[in-house]
Coordinates of C-alpha atoms in Angstrom, one line a residue:
X1 CA -49.4 42.8 -12.0
X2 CA -50.7 42.8 -15.6
X3 CA -49.8 39.9 -18.1
X4 CA -49.0 41.7 -21.3
X5 CA -48.9 40.1 -24.7
X6 CA -47.8 43.2 -26.8
X7 CA -44.0 43.3 -26.7
X8 CA -42.3 46.5 -25.6
X9 CA -41.0 47.4 -29.0
X10 CA -44.6 47.5 -30.3
X11 CA -45.7 49.5 -27.4
X12 CA -43.1 52.1 -28.3
X13 CA -44.4 52.3 -31.9
X14 CA -47.9 52.6 -30.7
X15 CA -47.0 55.5 -28.3
X16 CA -45.0 57.2 -31.1
X17 CA -48.2 57.2 -33.4
X18 CA -50.5 58.1 -30.4
X19 CA -48.5 61.3 -29.8
X20 CA -49.6 62.6 -33.2
X21 CA -53.3 62.6 -32.3
X22 CA -55.0 65.6 -30.6
X23 CA -54.4 65.6 -26.9
X24 CA -57.9 66.1 -25.8
X25 CA -59.4 63.4 -28.3
X26 CA -61.1 60.1 -27.4
X27 CA -59.4 56.9 -28.2
X28 CA -61.4 53.8 -28.7
X29 CA -59.6 50.7 -28.0
X30 CA -61.0 47.5 -29.1
X31 CA -60.1 43.9 -27.9
X32 CA -58.2 45.6 -24.9
X33 CA -56.9 42.5 -23.4
X34 CA -54.7 43.1 -20.5
X35 CA -55.2 47.0 -21.2
X36 CA -51.6 47.1 -22.6
X37 CA -52.5 49.9 -25.1
X38 CA -54.3 51.8 -22.4
X39 CA -51.3 51.8 -20.1
X40 CA -48.9 52.6 -22.9
X41 CA -50.8 56.0 -24.1
X42 CA -52.3 56.9 -20.6
X43 CA -49.7 59.5 -20.0
X44 CA -50.9 61.4 -23.2
X45 CA -54.1 62.6 -21.5
X46 CA -56.5 61.1 -24.1
X47 CA -60.0 60.0 -23.0
X48 CA -59.8 56.1 -23.3
X49 CA -62.7 53.8 -24.0
X50 CA -62.0 50.1 -23.7
X51 CA -63.7 47.0 -24.8
X52 CA -63.5 43.2 -24.5
X53 CA -65.4 40.1 -23.9
X54 CA -63.3 37.5 -21.8
X55 CA -63.8 37.4 -18.1
X56 CA -60.4 38.7 -17.1
X57 CA -60.4 41.7 -19.4
X58 CA -63.9 42.5 -18.5
X59 CA -63.0 42.6 -14.7
X60 CA -60.1 45.0 -15.7
X61 CA -62.2 47.1 -17.7
X62 CA -64.9 47.4 -15.2
X63 CA -62.6 48.2 -12.4
X64 CA -60.4 50.9 -14.0
X65 CA -63.7 52.6 -15.5
X66 CA -65.1 52.8 -11.8
X67 CA -67.6 50.1 -12.2
X68 CA -68.3 47.1 -9.9
X69 CA -66.7 43.8 -10.6
X70 CA -69.5 41.3 -9.9
X71 CA -67.8 38.0 -9.7
X72 CA -69.0 35.0 -7.4
X73 CA -67.7 31.5 -7.0
X74 CA -69.9 28.8 -8.6
X75 CA -71.7 26.3 -6.5
X76 CA -69.6 23.5 -7.6
X77 CA -66.4 25.3 -6.9
X78 CA -67.2 26.5 -3.4
X79 CA -65.8 23.4 -1.6
X80 CA -62.4 23.6 -3.2
X81 CA -62.1 27.5 -3.2
X82 CA -64.1 28.6 -0.1
X83 CA -61.2 30.2 1.3
X84 CA -61.4 32.9 -1.5
X85 CA -65.0 33.7 -0.6
X86 CA -64.1 36.4 1.9
X87 CA -62.0 38.3 -0.6
X88 CA -64.8 38.8 -3.1
X89 CA -66.1 42.3 -2.7
X90 CA -67.3 43.4 -6.2
X91 CA -64.2 45.7 -6.2
X92 CA -60.4 45.8 -6.3
X93 CA -60.1 42.9 -3.9
X94 CA -62.3 40.7 -6.4
X95 CA -59.8 41.9 -9.3
X96 CA -56.8 40.8 -7.2
X97 CA -58.4 37.3 -6.8
X98 CA -58.8 37.0 -10.6
X99 CA -55.4 38.3 -11.4
X100 CA -54.0 35.5 -9.2
X101 CA -56.3 33.2 -10.4
X102 CA -54.9 33.2 -13.9
X103 CA -51.8 31.6 -12.2
X104 CA -53.5 28.6 -10.5
X105 CA -57.0 28.1 -11.3
X106 CA -56.0 25.7 -14.1
X107 CA -54.9 23.3 -11.5
X108 CA -58.1 23.0 -9.4
X109 CA -60.0 19.9 -9.5
X110 CA -56.9 18.0 -11.0
X111 CA -55.7 15.0 -8.9
X112 CA -51.9 15.0 -10.1
X113 CA -49.5 15.6 -7.2
X114 CA -48.1 18.6 -8.9
X115 CA -51.6 20.1 -9.3
X116 CA -52.6 19.5 -5.6
X117 CA -49.2 21.1 -4.4
X118 CA -49.8 24.3 -6.4
X119 CA -53.4 24.8 -5.2
X120 CA -52.2 24.0 -1.5
X121 CA -49.2 26.3 -1.8
X122 CA -51.3 29.1 -3.2
X123 CA -54.0 28.7 -0.4
X124 CA -51.3 28.7 2.3
X125 CA -49.8 32.0 1.0
X126 CA -53.1 33.5 -0.1
X127 CA -53.3 36.3 2.4
X128 CA -49.8 37.7 1.8
X129 CA -50.1 37.2 -2.2
X130 CA -53.4 38.9 -2.2
X131 CA -52.4 41.8 -0.1
X132 CA -49.4 42.7 -2.3
X133 CA -51.6 42.4 -5.5
X134 CA -54.4 44.4 -3.9
X135 CA -51.8 47.1 -3.0
X136 CA -50.6 47.3 -6.6
X137 CA -54.2 47.6 -7.9
X138 CA -55.0 50.4 -5.7
X139 CA -51.8 52.2 -6.4
X140 CA -52.4 52.2 -10.1
X141 CA -53.3 55.6 -11.7
X142 CA -54.9 54.2 -14.9
X143 CA -58.4 55.5 -15.5
X144 CA -60.8 54.5 -18.3
X145 CA -63.6 56.9 -19.5
X146 CA -65.7 53.9 -20.3
X147 CA -65.7 50.2 -20.8
X148 CA -68.1 48.2 -23.1
X149 CA -68.3 44.4 -22.5
X150 CA -69.4 43.0 -26.0
X151 CA -68.8 42.6 -29.7
X152 CA -65.8 44.7 -30.9
X153 CA -67.8 45.5 -34.2
X154 CA -70.6 47.2 -32.2
X155 CA -68.0 49.0 -30.1
X156 CA -66.3 50.3 -33.3
X157 CA -69.6 51.4 -34.9
X158 CA -70.5 53.5 -31.8
X159 CA -67.1 55.4 -31.7
X160 CA -67.6 59.0 -32.8
X161 CA -66.1 59.7 -36.4
X162 CA -63.5 61.9 -35.0
X163 CA -62.1 59.5 -32.4
X164 CA -59.0 57.4 -32.9
X165 CA -59.5 53.7 -32.8
X166 CA -56.8 51.1 -31.9
X167 CA -57.4 47.3 -32.0
X168 CA -55.1 44.3 -31.6
X169 CA -57.9 41.7 -32.5
X170 CA -57.5 37.9 -31.7
X171 CA -57.8 36.7 -35.2
X172 CA -57.2 33.1 -34.5
X173 CA -60.1 30.9 -33.7
X174 CA -60.9 30.0 -30.1
X175 CA -58.2 32.5 -28.8
X176 CA -60.4 34.0 -26.1
X177 CA -62.2 30.9 -25.2
X178 CA -58.9 29.1 -24.0
X179 CA -57.0 32.0 -22.4
X180 CA -59.0 32.3 -19.3
X181 CA -60.7 28.8 -18.9
X182 CA -60.1 28.8 -15.1
X183 CA -62.1 32.0 -14.5
X184 CA -64.8 30.9 -16.7
X185 CA -64.9 27.4 -15.0
X186 CA -65.0 28.6 -11.3
X187 CA -66.8 32.0 -11.4
X188 CA -70.3 33.3 -12.2
X189 CA -70.1 36.7 -13.9
X190 CA -72.3 38.7 -16.2
X191 CA -70.8 37.5 -19.5
X192 CA -71.7 39.3 -22.5
X193 CA -73.0 37.8 -25.6
X194 CA -70.9 38.1 -28.7
X195 CA -70.8 36.3 -32.2
X196 CA -67.5 34.5 -33.4
X197 CA -65.5 36.6 -36.0
X198 CA -66.4 35.2 -39.4
X199 CA -64.4 36.2 -42.4
X200 CA -67.3 38.6 -43.2
X201 CA -67.1 39.9 -39.6
X202 CA -63.3 40.4 -39.9
X203 CA -63.8 42.4 -43.2
X204 CA -66.5 44.6 -41.6
X205 CA -64.4 45.3 -38.4
X206 CA -61.4 46.2 -40.6
X207 CA -63.7 48.6 -42.6
X208 CA -65.1 50.3 -39.4
X209 CA -61.6 50.8 -38.0
X210 CA -60.2 52.3 -41.1
X211 CA -62.9 54.5 -41.9
X212 CA -61.7 57.5 -39.7
X213 CA -58.8 60.0 -39.6
X214 CA -56.7 58.2 -37.0
X215 CA -56.5 54.4 -36.5
X216 CA -54.0 51.6 -35.5
X217 CA -54.4 48.0 -36.2
X218 CA -52.2 45.2 -35.1
X219 CA -52.4 41.6 -36.7
X220 CA -50.4 38.5 -36.4
X221 CA -50.2 38.0 -40.0
X222 CA -49.3 40.3 -43.1
X223 CA -52.3 41.3 -45.3
X224 CA -51.4 42.3 -48.9
X225 CA -54.5 44.4 -49.2
X226 CA -53.4 46.6 -46.4
X227 CA -49.8 47.0 -47.7
X228 CA -50.1 50.7 -48.2
X229 CA -51.0 51.2 -44.6
X230 CA -48.2 49.2 -43.1
X231 CA -46.3 51.1 -40.4
X232 CA -44.4 48.6 -38.4
X233 CA -43.4 45.1 -37.9
X234 CA -42.1 43.7 -34.6
X235 CA -40.5 40.3 -34.1
X236 CA -38.6 39.9 -30.9
X237 CA -37.1 36.5 -31.4
X238 CA -36.3 34.0 -34.2
X239 CA -39.2 31.8 -32.9
X240 CA -41.4 34.6 -32.0
X241 CA -44.7 35.4 -33.8
X242 CA -44.3 38.7 -35.7
X243 CA -46.8 41.6 -35.3
X244 CA -47.6 43.8 -38.0
X245 CA -49.0 47.5 -37.4
X246 CA -51.1 49.1 -39.8
X247 CA -52.1 52.7 -39.4
X248 CA -53.8 55.7 -41.0
X249 CA -50.4 57.6 -41.2
X250 CA -47.2 58.1 -39.2
X251 CA -43.5 56.7 -39.4
X252 CA -42.7 53.3 -40.3
X253 CA -40.5 51.1 -37.9
X254 CA -39.2 47.6 -38.0
X255 CA -37.9 45.5 -35.2
X256 CA -36.4 42.2 -35.9
X257 CA -34.0 40.1 -34.0
X258 CA -30.3 40.3 -34.8
X259 CA -28.5 37.1 -34.8
X260 CA -24.8 37.3 -34.0
X261 CA -22.7 35.1 -36.3
X262 CA -19.2 34.2 -36.3
X263 CA -16.9 32.8 -39.0
X264 CA -15.8 28.9 -38.6
X265 CA -12.2 28.8 -39.4
X266 CA -12.1 25.5 -41.0
X267 CA -12.4 24.7 -44.8
X268 CA -15.6 23.2 -45.7
X269 CA -15.9 20.0 -47.7
X270 CA -16.1 20.7 -51.5
X271 CA -18.4 19.1 -54.0
X272 CA -15.5 16.9 -55.3
X273 CA -14.1 16.2 -51.9
X274 CA -13.2 12.4 -51.1
X275 CA -14.2 11.4 -47.6
X276 CA -13.0 7.8 -47.8
X277 CA -9.8 8.8 -46.1
X278 CA -9.1 10.9 -42.9
X279 CA -10.7 10.6 -39.4
X280 CA -13.7 12.1 -38.0
X281 CA -13.7 14.7 -35.4
X282 CA -16.3 16.8 -33.4
X283 CA -15.4 20.4 -32.5
X284 CA -17.4 22.6 -30.1
X285 CA -18.9 25.6 -31.6
X286 CA -19.6 29.1 -30.1
X287 CA -23.2 30.4 -30.4
X288 CA -22.2 32.7 -33.2
X289 CA -20.6 30.0 -35.3
X290 CA -23.5 27.5 -35.0
X291 CA -25.7 30.2 -35.9
X292 CA -23.7 31.0 -39.1
X293 CA -23.7 27.3 -40.3
X294 CA -27.4 26.9 -39.1
X295 CA -28.3 29.9 -41.3
X296 CA -26.5 28.7 -44.3
X297 CA -27.2 25.0 -44.5
X298 CA -30.3 24.1 -42.1
X299 CA -33.9 24.0 -43.7
X300 CA -35.6 27.4 -43.4
X301 CA -38.9 25.8 -42.3
X302 CA -37.2 24.8 -38.9
X303 CA -37.4 27.4 -36.3
X304 CA -34.0 28.0 -34.6
X305 CA -33.4 27.5 -30.9
X306 CA -30.6 28.0 -28.4
X307 CA -28.6 24.7 -28.0
X308 CA -26.8 23.6 -24.8
X309 CA -24.0 22.2 -26.8
X310 CA -23.2 22.7 -30.7
X311 CA -20.4 20.8 -32.4
X312 CA -19.1 21.0 -36.0
X313 CA -18.2 17.6 -37.6
X314 CA -15.1 17.2 -39.7
X315 CA -13.6 14.5 -41.8
X316 CA -10.0 14.8 -42.9
X317 CA -9.9 18.4 -41.6
X318 CA -12.8 19.5 -43.7
X319 CA -16.1 20.7 -42.1
X320 CA -18.9 18.3 -43.2
X321 CA -21.8 19.4 -40.9
X322 CA -22.8 20.3 -37.5
X323 CA -25.2 19.1 -34.7
X324 CA -26.6 20.7 -31.6
X325 CA -27.9 19.1 -28.3
X326 CA -30.6 20.4 -25.6
X327 CA -30.7 19.2 -22.0
X328 CA -33.3 16.5 -20.9
X329 CA -36.8 17.8 -20.6
X330 CA -38.9 14.9 -19.0
X331 CA -36.2 12.1 -18.7
X332 CA -32.9 13.1 -16.9
X333 CA -31.1 10.4 -18.6
X334 CA -32.2 11.3 -22.1
X335 CA -30.5 14.0 -24.3
X336 CA -32.3 15.7 -27.1
X337 CA -30.7 16.0 -30.6
X338 CA -32.0 19.4 -31.4
X339 CA -30.7 19.8 -35.1
X340 CA -28.3 18.1 -37.3
X341 CA -27.4 19.1 -40.9
X342 CA -24.6 18.5 -43.4
X343 CA -22.7 20.9 -45.8
X344 CA -25.4 20.9 -48.5
X345 CA -23.3 21.0 -51.7
X346 CA -21.5 17.7 -51.1
X347 CA -21.6 14.9 -53.7
X348 CA -22.6 12.2 -50.8
X349 CA -26.4 12.0 -50.9
X350 CA -26.3 10.3 -47.3
X351 CA -23.9 12.6 -45.6
X352 CA -26.8 13.6 -43.3
X353 CA -26.6 10.2 -41.8
X354 CA -22.8 10.8 -40.9
X355 CA -23.9 13.9 -39.0
X356 CA -26.5 11.9 -37.0
X357 CA -24.0 9.3 -36.3
X358 CA -21.5 11.8 -34.8
X359 CA -24.3 13.3 -32.7
X360 CA -25.1 9.8 -31.2
X361 CA -21.4 9.1 -30.8
X362 CA -19.5 8.4 -27.5
X363 CA -17.4 11.4 -27.9
X364 CA -20.7 13.6 -28.1
X365 CA -22.2 11.8 -25.1
X366 CA -19.0 12.8 -23.0
X367 CA -19.3 16.4 -24.1
X368 CA -23.0 16.3 -23.1
X369 CA -22.3 14.6 -19.7
X370 CA -19.5 17.0 -18.7
X371 CA -21.9 20.0 -19.5
X372 CA -24.7 18.6 -17.5
X373 CA -22.8 17.0 -14.6
X374 CA -24.7 13.8 -14.8
X375 CA -24.9 10.6 -16.8
X376 CA -26.9 10.1 -19.9
X377 CA -28.0 6.7 -21.2
X378 CA -30.2 7.5 -24.5
X379 CA -31.0 10.3 -26.8
X380 CA -34.0 11.2 -28.9
X381 CA -34.9 13.5 -31.6
X382 CA -38.0 14.9 -33.6
X383 CA -38.3 14.7 -37.4
X384 CA -40.9 16.3 -39.7
X385 CA -41.7 14.5 -42.8
X386 CA -44.4 13.8 -45.4
X387 CA -43.5 10.2 -45.2
X388 CA -44.3 7.8 -42.3
X389 CA -40.6 7.2 -41.8
X390 CA -37.8 9.8 -41.9
X391 CA -35.1 8.7 -44.5
X392 CA -32.3 10.2 -42.3
X393 CA -33.2 8.7 -39.0
X394 CA -35.3 5.7 -40.1
X395 CA -32.7 3.4 -41.9
X396 CA -29.0 2.8 -41.5
X397 CA -28.8 4.4 -37.8
X398 CA -28.2 1.5 -35.5
X399 CA -30.9 1.0 -32.7
X400 CA -32.3 4.4 -33.3
X401 CA -36.0 3.5 -33.4
X402 CA -39.3 5.4 -34.2
X403 CA -41.3 5.8 -30.9
X404 CA -44.2 7.8 -32.0
X405 CA -45.9 9.3 -35.1
X406 CA -48.1 12.3 -35.0
X407 CA -50.4 13.5 -37.8
X408 CA -50.5 16.3 -38.9
X409 CA -47.2 17.7 -37.9
X410 CA -47.0 20.6 -35.4
X411 CA -44.8 22.7 -37.9
X412 CA -47.7 23.2 -40.1
X413 CA -45.8 22.2 -43.2
X414 CA -45.3 18.6 -43.3
X415 CA -47.7 15.5 -42.7
X416 CA -45.8 13.7 -40.0
X417 CA -44.2 14.4 -36.8
X418 CA -41.8 11.6 -36.0
X419 CA -40.1 10.8 -32.6
X420 CA -36.9 8.7 -32.6
X421 CA -34.9 7.4 -29.6
X422 CA -32.0 5.2 -29.0
X423 CA -29.0 4.5 -27.0
X424 CA -26.4 7.2 -26.5
X425 CA -22.8 6.6 -27.1
X426 CA -22.8 2.9 -28.4
X427 CA -20.2 3.8 -31.1
X428 CA -17.2 5.9 -31.2
X429 CA -16.5 8.5 -33.9
X430 CA -14.0 6.1 -35.7
X431 CA -16.6 3.2 -35.5
X432 CA -19.4 5.6 -36.9
X433 CA -17.2 6.7 -39.8
X434 CA -16.3 3.1 -40.6
X435 CA -20.1 2.2 -40.6
X436 CA -21.0 5.1 -42.8
X437 CA -18.2 4.5 -45.4
X438 CA -19.3 0.9 -45.7
X439 CA -23.2 1.5 -45.8
X440 CA -23.7 5.0 -47.2
X441 CA -20.7 6.6 -48.9
X442 CA -21.3 4.8 -52.2
X443 CA -24.5 6.7 -52.8
X444 CA -23.0 9.8 -54.6
X445 CA -24.4 12.3 -57.2

């Protein structure tokens, strides 16, 4: 029923801290969002006071504080959404409409076939969907002592000195404005006025939260000035954003992803190895084997992902690198080269090009087609670079062309994000190795 954004492990840490507070105390929860903190500590019997400013959170807060939920369709939205009108009752039925609206309102007014089908399907199933959501709302036992729609700094300032304060503020610019655009676009509601959080405002907020006996603060970035108060860190996946918990006191907990690794039972190429003899082969890897090689040799600025297929590349019986593939995302005939990297200590400066050639080979294509059970014709990849062309993909890889260049790169580290694409399986592994030896193997340290 609720769309939570605080992971379960962090909720467990928050509950552990809250158990140490006096049972009959008041708890002021700023930036309540989806009432995740409230639902986490509700069983402890605290009097909970919530706060937020966005339309969805205000609707939740007003309802569970026993207040009306006064939302009305905007005049310009009535034609497309008139079928929702009978369900808007300033109470739990309205809240059910808004909850379901977070799933489809972003499609209203758009002319794409997919968008129109999503809205039509929602309209056709609306009575059943609304009924089930309303039943869950009416069966919820959560109760708030009060709800304040407004600036979190004002909310914290009004909290009694002996009350505990909890906040997981959205410290990224534009967070709240974009999360619930659909509700804002199609509904009139008594929106509170609130100033954006400037750096001075953030400092004042932190000071107000910490100026009491019991407090909890969750942030998406580590703050050296709060190091003495750090009580937890939760990162649920390798690609996940870590959440740091700061508190007045309490136990320390750390939750980070555990990556299973397995040893690859093949000798790796040595710094003095000669790759001018021997044949090239690719070897399917388990997830653990690929994770071990990736951790050892791939750039630490690249966030890891879960591949469809991962392969080690060997020359003359020695492992020289690895590559991994993802299934097609938009074009069903186009595979995606997720990652490719060489054994880093080799004397061959352009060994990375050999790994790319192995990933584009006919043998790689057969493995991918066998896994997907359909034909593939081309393959693409993404590179991040401070140069307008990638030194790895840009030269010496036949028919592998730059298709787009974006600035700045999405990784937040490099200047350019480069997309490359080309035919899949034009050369065999043997032909690829011959090409690499002729064009690139002479460039040695």
